[in-house]
PDB file of C-alpha atoms in Angstrom:
ATOM      1  CA  MET A 258     129.391-128.749-165.768  1.00 48.00           C
ATOM      2  CA  ALA A 259     125.751-128.000-166.584  1.00 50.00           C
ATOM      3  CA  THR A 260     123.117-130.232-164.647  1.00 57.00           C
ATOM      4  CA  ALA A 261     120.028-131.840-166.010  1.00 56.00           C
ATOM      5  CA  ASN A 262     117.872-128.972-164.201  1.00 61.00           C
ATOM      6  CA  ASP A 263     119.939-126.407-165.771  1.00 62.00           C
ATOM      7  CA  ILE A 264     119.297-127.750-168.837  1.00 56.00           C
ATOM      8  CA  ALA A 265     115.914-127.460-167.914  1.00 64.00           C
ATOM      9  CA  ALA A 266     115.651-124.164-166.724  1.00 66.00           C
ATOM     10  CA  GLN A 267     117.860-123.074-169.912  1.00 65.00           C
ATOM     11  CA  ASP A 268     115.127-124.977-172.114  1.00 81.00           C
ATOM     12  CA  PHE A 269     112.221-123.200-170.419  1.00 81.00           C
ATOM     13  CA  ALA A 270     113.765-120.024-170.581  1.00 86.00           C
ATOM     14  CA  SER A 271     113.881-120.331-174.205  1.00 85.00           C
ATOM     15  CA  ILE A 272     110.476-121.051-174.204  1.00 85.00           C
ATOM     16  CA  VAL A 273     108.930-118.234-172.781  1.00 88.00           C
ATOM     17  CA  GLU A 274     111.496-115.954-174.773  1.00 87.00           C
ATOM     18  CA  ASN A 275     109.757-117.397-178.077  1.00 89.00           C
ATOM     19  CA  HIS A 276     106.553-117.938-176.801  1.00 92.00           C
ATOM     20  CA  ARG A 277     105.707-115.111-174.596  1.00 93.00           C
ATOM     21  CA  LEU A 278     104.457-112.419-176.967  1.00 94.00           C
ATOM     22  CA  GLN A 279     102.217-115.340-178.619  1.00 94.00           C
ATOM     23  CA  ILE A 280     100.471-116.282-175.648  1.00 95.00           C
ATOM     24  CA  PHE A 281      99.859-112.838-174.361  1.00 95.00           C
ATOM     25  CA  ARG A 282      98.714-111.431-177.974  1.00 96.00           C
ATOM     26  CA  PHE A 283      96.228-114.299-177.781  1.00 96.00           C
ATOM     27  CA  LEU A 284      95.334-113.690-173.977  1.00 95.00           C
ATOM     28  CA  LEU A 285      94.995-109.976-175.251  1.00 94.00           C
ATOM     29  CA  ALA A 286      92.795-110.728-178.095  1.00 93.00           C
ATOM     30  CA  SER A 287      90.400-112.642-175.834  1.00 93.00           C
ATOM     31  CA  THR A 288      90.078-110.408-173.081  1.00 90.00           C
ATOM     32  CA  ARG A 289      90.551-106.772-174.606  1.00 89.00           C
ATOM     33  CA  ASP A 290      92.031-106.240-171.223  1.00 89.00           C
ATOM     34  CA  VAL A 291      95.870-105.791-170.953  1.00 90.00           C
ATOM     35  CA  ASP A 292      96.429-106.152-167.344  1.00 89.00           C
ATOM     36  CA  LEU A 293      94.675-109.112-167.408  1.00 89.00           C
ATOM     37  CA  ALA A 294      96.365-110.354-170.322  1.00 92.00           C
ATOM     38  CA  GLU A 295      99.708-109.497-168.807  1.00 93.00           C
ATOM     39  CA  THR A 296      98.517-111.421-165.486  1.00 91.00           C
ATOM     40  CA  LEU A 297      97.084-114.612-167.066  1.00 93.00           C
ATOM     41  CA  THR A 298     100.266-114.538-169.295  1.00 94.00           C
ATOM     42  CA  GLN A 299     102.520-114.901-166.227  1.00 93.00           C
ATOM     43  CA  GLU A 300     100.139-117.529-164.471  1.00 93.00           C
ATOM     44  CA  CYS A 301     100.374-119.399-167.793  1.00 94.00           C
ATOM     45  CA  PHE A 302     104.354-119.199-167.726  1.00 93.00           C
ATOM     46  CA  LEU A 303     104.143-120.077-164.086  1.00 93.00           C
ATOM     47  CA  LYS A 304     102.191-123.067-164.646  1.00 93.00           C
ATOM     48  CA  ALA A 305     104.019-124.365-167.281  1.00 92.00           C
ATOM     49  CA  HIS A 306     106.914-123.897-165.347  1.00 91.00           C
ATOM     50  CA  ARG A 307     105.774-126.195-162.343  1.00 90.00           C
ATOM     51  CA  ASN A 308     104.682-128.838-164.866  1.00 87.00           C
ATOM     52  CA  TRP A 309     108.115-128.697-166.904  1.00 82.00           C
ATOM     53  CA  SER A 310     109.256-132.009-166.291  1.00 80.00           C
ATOM     54  CA  HIS A 311     105.866-133.397-166.997  1.00 78.00           C
ATOM     55  CA  PHE A 312     105.901-131.992-170.686  1.00 77.00           C
ATOM     56  CA  ARG A 313     106.427-135.062-172.696  1.00 71.00           C
ATOM     57  CA  GLY A 314     107.055-133.136-175.881  1.00 70.00           C
ATOM     58  CA  ASP A 315     104.111-135.109-177.698  1.00 68.00           C
ATOM     59  CA  SER A 316     102.545-131.819-178.756  1.00 74.00           C
ATOM     60  CA  SER A 317     104.614-128.655-179.395  1.00 85.00           C
ATOM     61  CA  ALA A 318     105.376-126.617-176.790  1.00 87.00           C
ATOM     62  CA  MET A 319     103.151-123.492-178.434  1.00 89.00           C
ATOM     63  CA  THR A 320      99.882-126.206-178.325  1.00 92.00           C
ATOM     64  CA  TRP A 321     100.869-127.213-174.663  1.00 91.00           C
ATOM     65  CA  LEU A 322     101.275-123.268-173.963  1.00 93.00           C
ATOM     66  CA  MET A 323      98.106-122.392-175.533  1.00 94.00           C
ATOM     67  CA  ARG A 324      96.169-125.189-174.013  1.00 94.00           C
ATOM     68  CA  ILE A 325      97.169-123.946-170.375  1.00 94.00           C
ATOM     69  CA  ALA A 326      96.385-120.147-171.497  1.00 95.00           C
ATOM     70  CA  ILE A 327      92.710-121.294-172.623  1.00 95.00           C
ATOM     71  CA  ASN A 328      92.377-123.176-169.427  1.00 93.00           C
ATOM     72  CA  LEU A 329      93.358-120.519-167.400  1.00 93.00           C
ATOM     73  CA  GLN A 330      91.202-117.877-169.357  1.00 88.00           C
ATOM     74  CA  LYS A 331      88.018-120.399-169.125  1.00 88.00           C
ATOM     75  CA  ASP A 332      88.770-120.298-165.228  1.00 87.00           C
ATOM     76  CA  HIS A 333      89.019-116.734-165.079  1.00 83.00           C
ATOM     77  CA  TRP A 334      85.239-116.068-166.376  1.00 75.00           C
ATOM     78  CA  ARG A 335      84.176-119.640-164.961  1.00 73.00           C
ATOM     79  CA  ASN A 336      84.914-118.331-161.471  1.00 71.00           C
ATOM     80  CA  ARG A 337      81.545-116.224-160.898  1.00 56.00           C
ATOM     81  CA  ARG A 338      82.187-115.790-157.009  1.00 57.00           C
ATOM     82  CA  MET A 339      83.977-112.730-157.404  1.00 57.00           C
ATOM     83  CA  GLN A 340      81.830-111.911-160.497  1.00 61.00           C
ATOM     84  CA  PHE A 341      81.282-108.123-159.080  1.00 59.00           C
ATOM     85  CA  TRP A 342      84.514-107.317-158.158  1.00 57.00           C
ATOM     86  CA  ARG A 343      85.941-108.458-161.428  1.00 57.00           C
ATOM     87  CA  GLN A 344      83.540-106.471-163.442  1.00 57.00           C
ATOM     88  CA  ALA A 345      83.981-103.470-161.228  1.00 54.00           C
ATOM     89  CA  SER A 346      87.837-103.810-161.867  1.00 55.00           C
ATOM     90  CA  THR A 347      87.971-104.656-165.474  1.00 62.00           C
ATOM     91  CA  ASN A 348      89.740-102.471-167.538  1.00 67.00           C
ATOM     92  CA  LYS A 349      88.600-104.054-171.124  1.00 72.00           C
ATOM     93  CA  VAL A 350      88.832-101.625-173.918  1.00 73.00           C
ATOM     94  CA  ASP A 351      85.826-100.991-176.330  1.00 73.00           C
ATOM     95  CA  LEU A 352      85.822-101.933-179.640  1.00 73.00           C
ATOM     96  CA  ASP A 353      86.278 -98.673-181.017  1.00 74.00           C
ATOM     97  CA  GLU A 354      89.761 -98.306-178.740  1.00 74.00           C
ATOM     98  CA  ALA A 355      90.876-102.009-179.610  1.00 72.00           C
ATOM     99  CA  SER A 356      90.280-100.758-183.401  1.00 71.00           C
ATOM    100  CA  GLU A 357      92.482 -97.827-183.328  1.00 77.00           C
ATOM    101  CA  TRP A 358      95.376 -99.978-183.670  1.00 77.00           C
ATOM    102  CA  LEU A 359      96.852-100.390-187.228  1.00 77.00           C
ATOM    103  CA  PRO A 360     100.886-101.086-188.183  1.00 74.00           C
ATOM    104  CA  SER A 361     102.366 -98.080-189.120  1.00 74.00           C
ATOM    105  CA  GLY A 362     102.888 -98.477-193.087  1.00 71.00           C
ATOM    106  CA  GLU A 363     102.702 -96.603-195.857  1.00 63.00           C
ATOM    107  CA  ARG A 364      98.994 -96.078-196.170  1.00 74.00           C
ATOM    108  CA  SER A 365      97.384 -92.862-196.964  1.00 79.00           C
ATOM    109  CA  VAL A 366      95.024 -91.589-194.298  1.00 81.00           C
ATOM    110  CA  GLU A 367      91.825 -92.792-196.225  1.00 84.00           C
ATOM    111  CA  GLN A 368      93.152 -96.375-196.285  1.00 84.00           C
ATOM    112  CA  LYS A 369      93.939 -96.332-192.662  1.00 84.00           C
ATOM    113  CA  MET A 370      90.439 -95.322-192.163  1.00 86.00           C
ATOM    114  CA  LEU A 371      89.040 -97.826-194.417  1.00 88.00           C
ATOM    115  CA  ALA A 372      91.213-100.318-192.424  1.00 88.00           C
ATOM    116  CA  ARG A 373      90.200 -99.327-189.044  1.00 89.00           C
ATOM    117  CA  GLU A 374      86.880 -99.553-189.815  1.00 90.00           C
ATOM    118  CA  ARG A 375      87.411-103.223-191.187  1.00 91.00           C
ATOM    119  CA  VAL A 376      88.933-103.877-187.960  1.00 92.00           C
ATOM    120  CA  ALA A 377      85.692-102.362-185.914  1.00 92.00           C
ATOM    121  CA  HIS A 378      83.534-104.900-187.686  1.00 92.00           C
ATOM    122  CA  VAL A 379      85.459-108.058-187.437  1.00 93.00           C
ATOM    123  CA  TRP A 380      85.795-106.955-183.847  1.00 93.00           C
ATOM    124  CA  ARG A 381      82.228-106.439-183.388  1.00 92.00           C
ATOM    125  CA  ALA A 382      81.780-110.310-184.922  1.00 93.00           C
ATOM    126  CA  VAL A 383      84.119-111.726-182.638  1.00 93.00           C
ATOM    127  CA  GLU A 384      82.376-109.907-179.778  1.00 91.00           C
ATOM    128  CA  GLY A 385      79.431-111.980-180.875  1.00 91.00           C
ATOM    129  CA  LEU A 386      80.758-115.271-181.020  1.00 93.00           C
ATOM    130  CA  SER A 387      80.671-118.216-178.225  1.00 92.00           C
ATOM    131  CA  GLU A 388      83.973-118.101-176.189  1.00 91.00           C
ATOM    132  CA  ARG A 389      84.740-121.266-178.093  1.00 93.00           C
ATOM    133  CA  GLN A 390      84.046-119.957-181.512  1.00 95.00           C
ATOM    134  CA  LYS A 391      86.127-116.896-180.239  1.00 95.00           C
ATOM    135  CA  THR A 392      89.274-118.984-179.558  1.00 95.00           C
ATOM    136  CA  ILE A 393      89.068-120.961-182.308  1.00 96.00           C
ATOM    137  CA  PHE A 394      88.981-118.014-184.868  1.00 96.00           C
ATOM    138  CA  LEU A 395      91.933-116.041-183.075  1.00 96.00           C
ATOM    139  CA  LEU A 396      94.175-119.163-183.206  1.00 95.00           C
ATOM    140  CA  ARG A 397      93.054-119.427-186.359  1.00 95.00           C
ATOM    141  CA  PHE A 398      93.215-116.295-188.172  1.00 93.00           C
ATOM    142  CA  VAL A 399      95.364-114.281-185.683  1.00 93.00           C
ATOM    143  CA  GLU A 400      98.084-116.869-184.313  1.00 93.00           C
ATOM    144  CA  GLU A 401      97.482-118.799-187.608  1.00 91.00           C
ATOM    145  CA  LEU A 402      97.841-122.216-185.823  1.00 92.00           C
ATOM    146  CA  GLU A 403      97.101-125.321-187.844  1.00 91.00           C
ATOM    147  CA  LEU A 404      93.676-126.934-187.753  1.00 92.00           C
ATOM    148  CA  SER A 405      95.567-129.912-186.255  1.00 92.00           C
ATOM    149  CA  GLU A 406      97.362-127.491-183.680  1.00 93.00           C
ATOM    150  CA  ILE A 407      94.135-125.739-182.550  1.00 94.00           C
ATOM    151  CA  ALA A 408      92.510-129.192-182.135  1.00 95.00           C
ATOM    152  CA  GLN A 409      95.374-129.972-179.748  1.00 92.00           C
ATOM    153  CA  SER A 410      95.286-126.755-178.270  1.00 93.00           C
ATOM    154  CA  THR A 411      91.533-126.595-177.350  1.00 93.00           C
ATOM    155  CA  GLY A 412      91.216-130.633-176.927  1.00 93.00           C
ATOM    156  CA  LEU A 413      88.453-130.702-179.907  1.00 95.00           C
ATOM    157  CA  SER A 414      88.443-132.857-183.031  1.00 95.00           C
ATOM    158  CA  GLU A 415      89.502-131.171-186.247  1.00 93.00           C
ATOM    159  CA  GLY A 416      86.342-131.789-187.565  1.00 94.00           C
ATOM    160  CA  THR A 417      84.369-129.885-184.691  1.00 95.00           C
ATOM    161  CA  VAL A 418      87.102-126.753-184.924  1.00 95.00           C
ATOM    162  CA  LYS A 419      86.302-126.419-188.364  1.00 93.00           C
ATOM    163  CA  ALA A 420      82.678-126.469-187.628  1.00 94.00           C
ATOM    164  CA  HIS A 421      83.272-123.945-185.220  1.00 95.00           C
ATOM    165  CA  LEU A 422      85.475-121.709-187.801  1.00 93.00           C
ATOM    166  CA  SER A 423      83.148-122.030-190.586  1.00 92.00           C
ATOM    167  CA  ARG A 424      80.384-120.314-188.051  1.00 94.00           C
ATOM    168  CA  ALA A 425      82.787-117.766-186.678  1.00 94.00           C
ATOM    169  CA  LEU A 426      83.736-116.727-190.578  1.00 93.00           C
ATOM    170  CA  ALA A 427      80.259-116.853-191.608  1.00 93.00           C
ATOM    171  CA  ARG A 428      79.487-114.289-188.411  1.00 93.00           C
ATOM    172  CA  VAL A 429      82.149-112.061-189.659  1.00 92.00           C
ATOM    173  CA  ARG A 430      80.985-112.559-193.474  1.00 92.00           C
ATOM    174  CA  ALA A 431      77.497-111.283-192.016  1.00 92.00           C
ATOM    175  CA  GLU A 432      78.825-108.297-190.029  1.00 89.00           C
ATOM    176  CA  LEU A 433      81.166-107.125-192.904  1.00 86.00           C
ATOM    177  CA  GLY A 434      78.110-107.819-195.310  1.00 83.00           C
ATOM    178  CA  GLY A 435      75.938-105.344-193.305  1.00 64.00           C
ATOM    179  CA  LYS A 436      78.351-102.324-193.365  1.00 54.00           C
ATOM    180  CA  ARG A 437      77.699-102.048-197.179  1.00 45.00           C
TER     181      ARG A 437
ATOM    182  CA  MET B  38      99.564-108.647-193.049  1.00 39.00           C
ATOM    183  CA  MET B  39      99.113-111.975-193.481  1.00 47.00           C
ATOM    184  CA  GLU B  40     102.111-113.715-195.207  1.00 44.00           C
ATOM    185  CA  ASN B  41     102.210-113.932-199.042  1.00 42.00           C
ATOM    186  CA  GLY B  42      98.392-112.450-198.466  1.00 48.00           C
ATOM    187  CA  GLY B  43      96.937-115.341-196.714  1.00 52.00           C
ATOM    188  CA  LEU B  44      97.467-118.002-194.002  1.00 59.00           C
ATOM    189  CA  LYS B  45     101.513-118.791-193.498  1.00 56.00           C
ATOM    190  CA  THR B  46     100.636-122.372-192.027  1.00 52.00           C
ATOM    191  CA  GLY B  47     100.616-125.342-194.553  1.00 56.00           C
ATOM    192  CA  ASN B  48      97.168-126.400-195.368  1.00 60.00           C
ATOM    193  CA  GLY B  49      95.563-122.997-194.515  1.00 63.00           C
ATOM    194  CA  GLN B  50      96.194-121.544-198.020  1.00 69.00           C
ATOM    195  CA  ALA B  51      93.594-123.483-199.879  1.00 72.00           C
ATOM    196  CA  GLU B  52      90.834-122.833-197.501  1.00 75.00           C
ATOM    197  CA  TRP B  53      92.354-119.051-197.720  1.00 77.00           C
ATOM    198  CA  ASP B  54      92.034-118.755-201.222  1.00 77.00           C
ATOM    199  CA  GLU B  55      88.415-120.045-201.097  1.00 80.00           C
ATOM    200  CA  LEU B  56      87.372-116.567-199.029  1.00 84.00           C
ATOM    201  CA  ASP B  57      86.227-113.634-200.928  1.00 87.00           C
ATOM    202  CA  PRO B  58      88.252-110.768-201.044  1.00 88.00           C
ATOM    203  CA  ALA B  59      86.750-108.245-198.811  1.00 89.00           C
ATOM    204  CA  LEU B  60      86.840-110.964-196.075  1.00 91.00           C
ATOM    205  CA  LYS B  61      90.594-111.457-196.704  1.00 91.00           C
ATOM    206  CA  GLN B  62      91.373-108.227-196.206  1.00 91.00           C
ATOM    207  CA  ALA B  63      89.280-107.316-193.274  1.00 92.00           C
ATOM    208  CA  LEU B  64      90.961-110.450-191.859  1.00 93.00           C
ATOM    209  CA  SER B  65      94.493-109.542-192.853  1.00 92.00           C
ATOM    210  CA  ASP B  66      93.919-105.774-191.477  1.00 91.00           C
ATOM    211  CA  PHE B  67      92.515-107.461-187.973  1.00 93.00           C
ATOM    212  CA  LYS B  68      95.113-109.672-187.616  1.00 93.00           C
ATOM    213  CA  ALA B  69      97.953-106.765-188.101  1.00 92.00           C
ATOM    214  CA  SER B  70      95.971-104.709-185.870  1.00 92.00           C
ATOM    215  CA  VAL B  71      95.827-107.296-182.929  1.00 93.00           C
ATOM    216  CA  HIS B  72      99.780-107.738-183.616  1.00 93.00           C
ATOM    217  CA  ALA B  73     100.297-103.803-183.569  1.00 91.00           C
ATOM    218  CA  TRP B  74      98.528-103.590-180.333  1.00 91.00           C
ATOM    219  CA  SER B  75      99.952-106.567-178.415  1.00 91.00           C
ATOM    220  CA  GLU B  76     103.782-105.420-179.790  1.00 90.00           C
ATOM    221  CA  ALA B  77     102.684-101.998-178.255  1.00 89.00           C
ATOM    222  CA  ALA B  78     101.484-103.244-175.054  1.00 88.00           C
ATOM    223  CA  ALA B  79     104.043-105.825-174.231  1.00 86.00           C
ATOM    224  CA  SER B  80     106.673-103.144-174.752  1.00 84.00           C
ATOM    225  CA  ARG B  81     105.305-100.533-173.011  1.00 76.00           C
ATOM    226  CA  PRO B  82     106.949 -99.392-169.841  1.00 71.00           C
ATOM    227  CA  ARG B  83     105.581-101.335-167.024  1.00 63.00           C
ATOM    228  CA  THR B  84     105.374 -98.889-164.372  1.00 56.00           C
ATOM    229  CA  MET B  85     104.477 -99.921-160.847  1.00 53.00           C
ATOM    230  CA  ARG B  86     102.282 -96.915-160.432  1.00 50.00           C
ATOM    231  CA  GLU B  87      99.261 -98.084-162.012  1.00 56.00           C
ATOM    232  CA  ILE B  88      98.979-101.333-160.100  1.00 53.00           C
ATOM    233  CA  VAL B  89      99.587 -99.622-156.941  1.00 57.00           C
ATOM    234  CA  VAL B  90      97.288 -97.170-157.586  1.00 60.00           C
ATOM    235  CA  ARG B  91      94.771 -99.611-158.433  1.00 64.00           C
ATOM    236  CA  ARG B  92      95.785-101.524-155.270  1.00 67.00           C
ATOM    237  CA  THR B  93      95.329 -98.594-153.168  1.00 71.00           C
ATOM    238  CA  TRP B  94      92.058 -97.785-154.592  1.00 76.00           C
ATOM    239  CA  ARG B  95      91.007-101.588-153.722  1.00 78.00           C
ATOM    240  CA  LEU B  96      92.655-101.507-150.516  1.00 80.00           C
ATOM    241  CA  ALA B  97      90.860 -98.207-149.623  1.00 84.00           C
ATOM    242  CA  ALA B  98      87.822 -99.622-150.932  1.00 86.00           C
ATOM    243  CA  GLY B  99      88.107-102.711-148.826  1.00 86.00           C
ATOM    244  CA  TRP B 100      88.921-100.410-145.456  1.00 87.00           C
ATOM    245  CA  GLY B 101      85.995 -98.207-146.316  1.00 89.00           C
ATOM    246  CA  LEU B 102      83.505-100.792-146.653  1.00 89.00           C
ATOM    247  CA  ALA B 103      85.155-102.530-143.509  1.00 89.00           C
ATOM    248  CA  SER B 104      84.542 -99.343-141.329  1.00 90.00           C
ATOM    249  CA  ILE B 105      81.179 -98.893-142.337  1.00 90.00           C
ATOM    250  CA  LEU B 106      80.155-102.282-141.475  1.00 91.00           C
ATOM    251  CA  LEU B 107      82.067-102.002-138.003  1.00 90.00           C
ATOM    252  CA  ALA B 108      80.616 -98.398-137.298  1.00 91.00           C
ATOM    253  CA  GLY B 109      77.198 -99.995-138.120  1.00 90.00           C
ATOM    254  CA  ALA B 110      77.565-102.693-136.150  1.00 90.00           C
ATOM    255  CA  ALA B 111      78.863-100.632-133.469  1.00 89.00           C
ATOM    256  CA  SER B 112      76.472 -98.040-133.689  1.00 89.00           C
ATOM    257  CA  GLY B 113      73.701-100.927-133.844  1.00 89.00           C
ATOM    258  CA  GLY B 114      75.152-102.149-130.517  1.00 88.00           C
ATOM    259  CA  LEU B 115      75.548 -99.014-129.018  1.00 89.00           C
ATOM    260  CA  TYR B 116      71.545 -98.027-129.980  1.00 91.00           C
ATOM    261  CA  GLU B 117      70.427-101.584-128.099  1.00 90.00           C
ATOM    262  CA  HIS B 118      72.628-101.193-125.292  1.00 90.00           C
ATOM    263  CA  HIS B 119      71.092 -97.527-124.835  1.00 90.00           C
ATOM    264  CA  HIS B 120      67.558 -98.850-125.504  1.00 90.00           C
ATOM    265  CA  GLN B 121      68.226-101.722-123.098  1.00 91.00           C
ATOM    266  CA  GLN B 122      69.021 -99.222-120.477  1.00 91.00           C
ATOM    267  CA  GLU B 123      66.230 -97.024-120.847  1.00 91.00           C
ATOM    268  CA  LEU B 124      63.659-100.351-120.864  1.00 91.00           C
ATOM    269  CA  ALA B 125      65.374-101.115-117.361  1.00 92.00           C
ATOM    270  CA  ARG B 126      65.404 -97.542-116.129  1.00 91.00           C
ATOM    271  CA  ILE B 127      61.425 -97.578-116.965  1.00 92.00           C
ATOM    272  CA  ALA B 128      61.020-100.737-115.049  1.00 92.00           C
ATOM    273  CA  ALA B 129      62.631 -99.669-112.402  1.00 92.00           C
ATOM    274  CA  ALA B 130      60.953 -96.445-112.299  1.00 92.00           C
ATOM    275  CA  GLU B 131      57.261 -98.380-112.642  1.00 92.00           C
ATOM    276  CA  ARG B 132      58.559-100.508-109.780  1.00 92.00           C
ATOM    277  CA  GLU B 133      59.422 -97.825-107.179  1.00 92.00           C
ATOM    278  CA  ALA B 134      56.359 -96.126-108.341  1.00 92.00           C
ATOM    279  CA  ALA B 135      54.472 -99.197-107.369  1.00 92.00           C
ATOM    280  CA  HIS B 136      56.264 -99.835-104.218  1.00 92.00           C
ATOM    281  CA  GLN B 137      55.568 -95.972-103.152  1.00 92.00           C
ATOM    282  CA  ARG B 138      51.845 -96.951-104.009  1.00 92.00           C
ATOM    283  CA  GLU B 139      51.837-100.054-101.710  1.00 92.00           C
ATOM    284  CA  VAL B 140      53.497 -98.275 -98.744  1.00 92.00           C
ATOM    285  CA  ALA B 141      51.285 -95.376 -99.333  1.00 91.00           C
ATOM    286  CA  ALA B 142      48.155 -97.489 -98.921  1.00 91.00           C
ATOM    287  CA  GLU B 143      49.614 -99.383 -96.011  1.00 91.00           C
ATOM    288  CA  ARG B 144      49.998 -96.059 -94.354  1.00 90.00           C
ATOM    289  CA  ALA B 145      46.642 -95.156 -95.159  1.00 89.00           C
ATOM    290  CA  GLN B 146      45.191 -98.225 -93.939  1.00 90.00           C
ATOM    291  CA  ALA B 147      47.328 -98.317 -90.738  1.00 89.00           C
ATOM    292  CA  ASP B 148      46.190 -94.799 -89.968  1.00 87.00           C
ATOM    293  CA  GLU B 149      42.573 -95.676 -90.835  1.00 88.00           C
ATOM    294  CA  ASP B 150      43.016 -98.529 -88.076  1.00 88.00           C
ATOM    295  CA  ALA B 151      44.403 -96.358 -85.561  1.00 86.00           C
ATOM    296  CA  LEU B 152      41.445 -93.790 -85.889  1.00 85.00           C
ATOM    297  CA  ALA B 153      38.761 -96.315 -85.791  1.00 86.00           C
ATOM    298  CA  LYS B 154      40.503 -97.931 -82.678  1.00 83.00           C
ATOM    299  CA  VAL B 155      40.841 -94.180 -81.032  1.00 80.00           C
ATOM    300  CA  ASP B 156      36.945 -93.660 -81.985  1.00 77.00           C
ATOM    301  CA  SER B 157      35.928 -97.043 -79.936  1.00 77.00           C
ATOM    302  CA  ASP B 158      37.947 -96.315 -77.106  1.00 73.00           C
ATOM    303  CA  VAL B 159      36.431 -92.667 -76.863  1.00 69.00           C
ATOM    304  CA  SER B 160      33.194 -94.042 -77.082  1.00 65.00           C
ATOM    305  CA  GLN B 161      33.757 -96.616 -74.184  1.00 65.00           C
ATOM    306  CA  GLU B 162      35.173 -94.498 -71.885  1.00 66.00           C
ATOM    307  CA  VAL B 163      33.298 -92.261 -69.410  1.00 64.00           C
ATOM    308  CA  PRO B 164      34.843 -89.506 -68.119  1.00 69.00           C
ATOM    309  CA  ASP B 165      34.929 -89.068 -64.066  1.00 76.00           C
ATOM    310  CA  ALA B 166      32.513 -86.307 -64.076  1.00 76.00           C
ATOM    311  CA  LEU B 167      29.783 -88.571 -65.310  1.00 73.00           C
ATOM    312  CA  GLU B 168      29.911 -91.518 -63.132  1.00 74.00           C
ATOM    313  CA  PRO B 169      26.945 -90.375 -61.116  1.00 75.00           C
ATOM    314  CA  LEU B 170      24.756 -89.982 -64.032  1.00 77.00           C
ATOM    315  CA  VAL B 171      26.029 -93.590 -65.533  1.00 72.00           C
ATOM    316  CA  ALA B 172      25.110 -94.833 -61.921  1.00 75.00           C
ATOM    317  CA  LEU B 173      21.259 -93.251 -62.208  1.00 79.00           C
ATOM    318  CA  SER B 174      20.908 -94.595 -65.540  1.00 74.00           C
ATOM    319  CA  THR B 175      21.881 -98.018 -64.432  1.00 70.00           C
ATOM    320  CA  GLN B 176      19.594 -97.822 -61.209  1.00 75.00           C
ATOM    321  CA  ASP B 177      16.505 -96.675 -63.594  1.00 73.00           C
ATOM    322  CA  GLU B 178      16.920 -99.607 -65.997  1.00 67.00           C
ATOM    323  CA  ALA B 179      17.222-102.073 -63.101  1.00 69.00           C
ATOM    324  CA  LYS B 180      13.822-100.654 -62.112  1.00 65.00           C
TER     325      LYS B 180
END
């Protein structure tokens, strides 16, 4: 007979399975560092596992996990003590390399080239955003979270989220406009 | 690509529709690119080699730095020790030289004193052969 702990463990295992890729993707887009994203994803699920018994289900597991991931990422950059070593050991890929990735579809070579260029412009715009704007932008346009979910994940009001999103979009628009 | 050409989430569709086509296309490409990258990164074979190499590099750098610091501290200590020894040697040599000078001065003084004493003794002593002359000179003086 399965105990409450077994059930909880099974629940958590399914949470990991369902959300691992999404958390990793968000952290990868935020840091552009595969190793760092993997490390932070592991830390995120470790922290979530430790606090699993406290998760009341007021928000969805996704927003709860995303909130942990955002805080971990903030803590990582806020901790300036070892900044020199962090910078020395960073594996952050540059914008051009990040823009190389495109899904293997039935596009022509020219279409792929244009798509790469557009992706590079968006990356450049994202690079110029504040951490908060970047987080909100990625949650909205890469993870496709609702404004209310973004508000829950970031601990901001929906109005503030909207305002940040609007500024972020204006920046992307300006970057795309500049290319013409 | 974005589902149905836009955001899949409920209240996002209206907001999505308001965006201009160029921006929509760029955002769709961006999302697809990040998804492709993360899927490739998540499914890559996770070899330990990279991690080990990086850890080894950091470990080597740490040990190198520690060795340099240790060598610096040791050579600094050795230099200081050598310097102190040199100073002590010079001070001892100076003390020895001063002592030698003192001894030489004392000896010179003693020699001088001894010579002066001999001179005065010699000047006061009258050889036996000259005794009659001394007696005569004494009588003359009495007259």
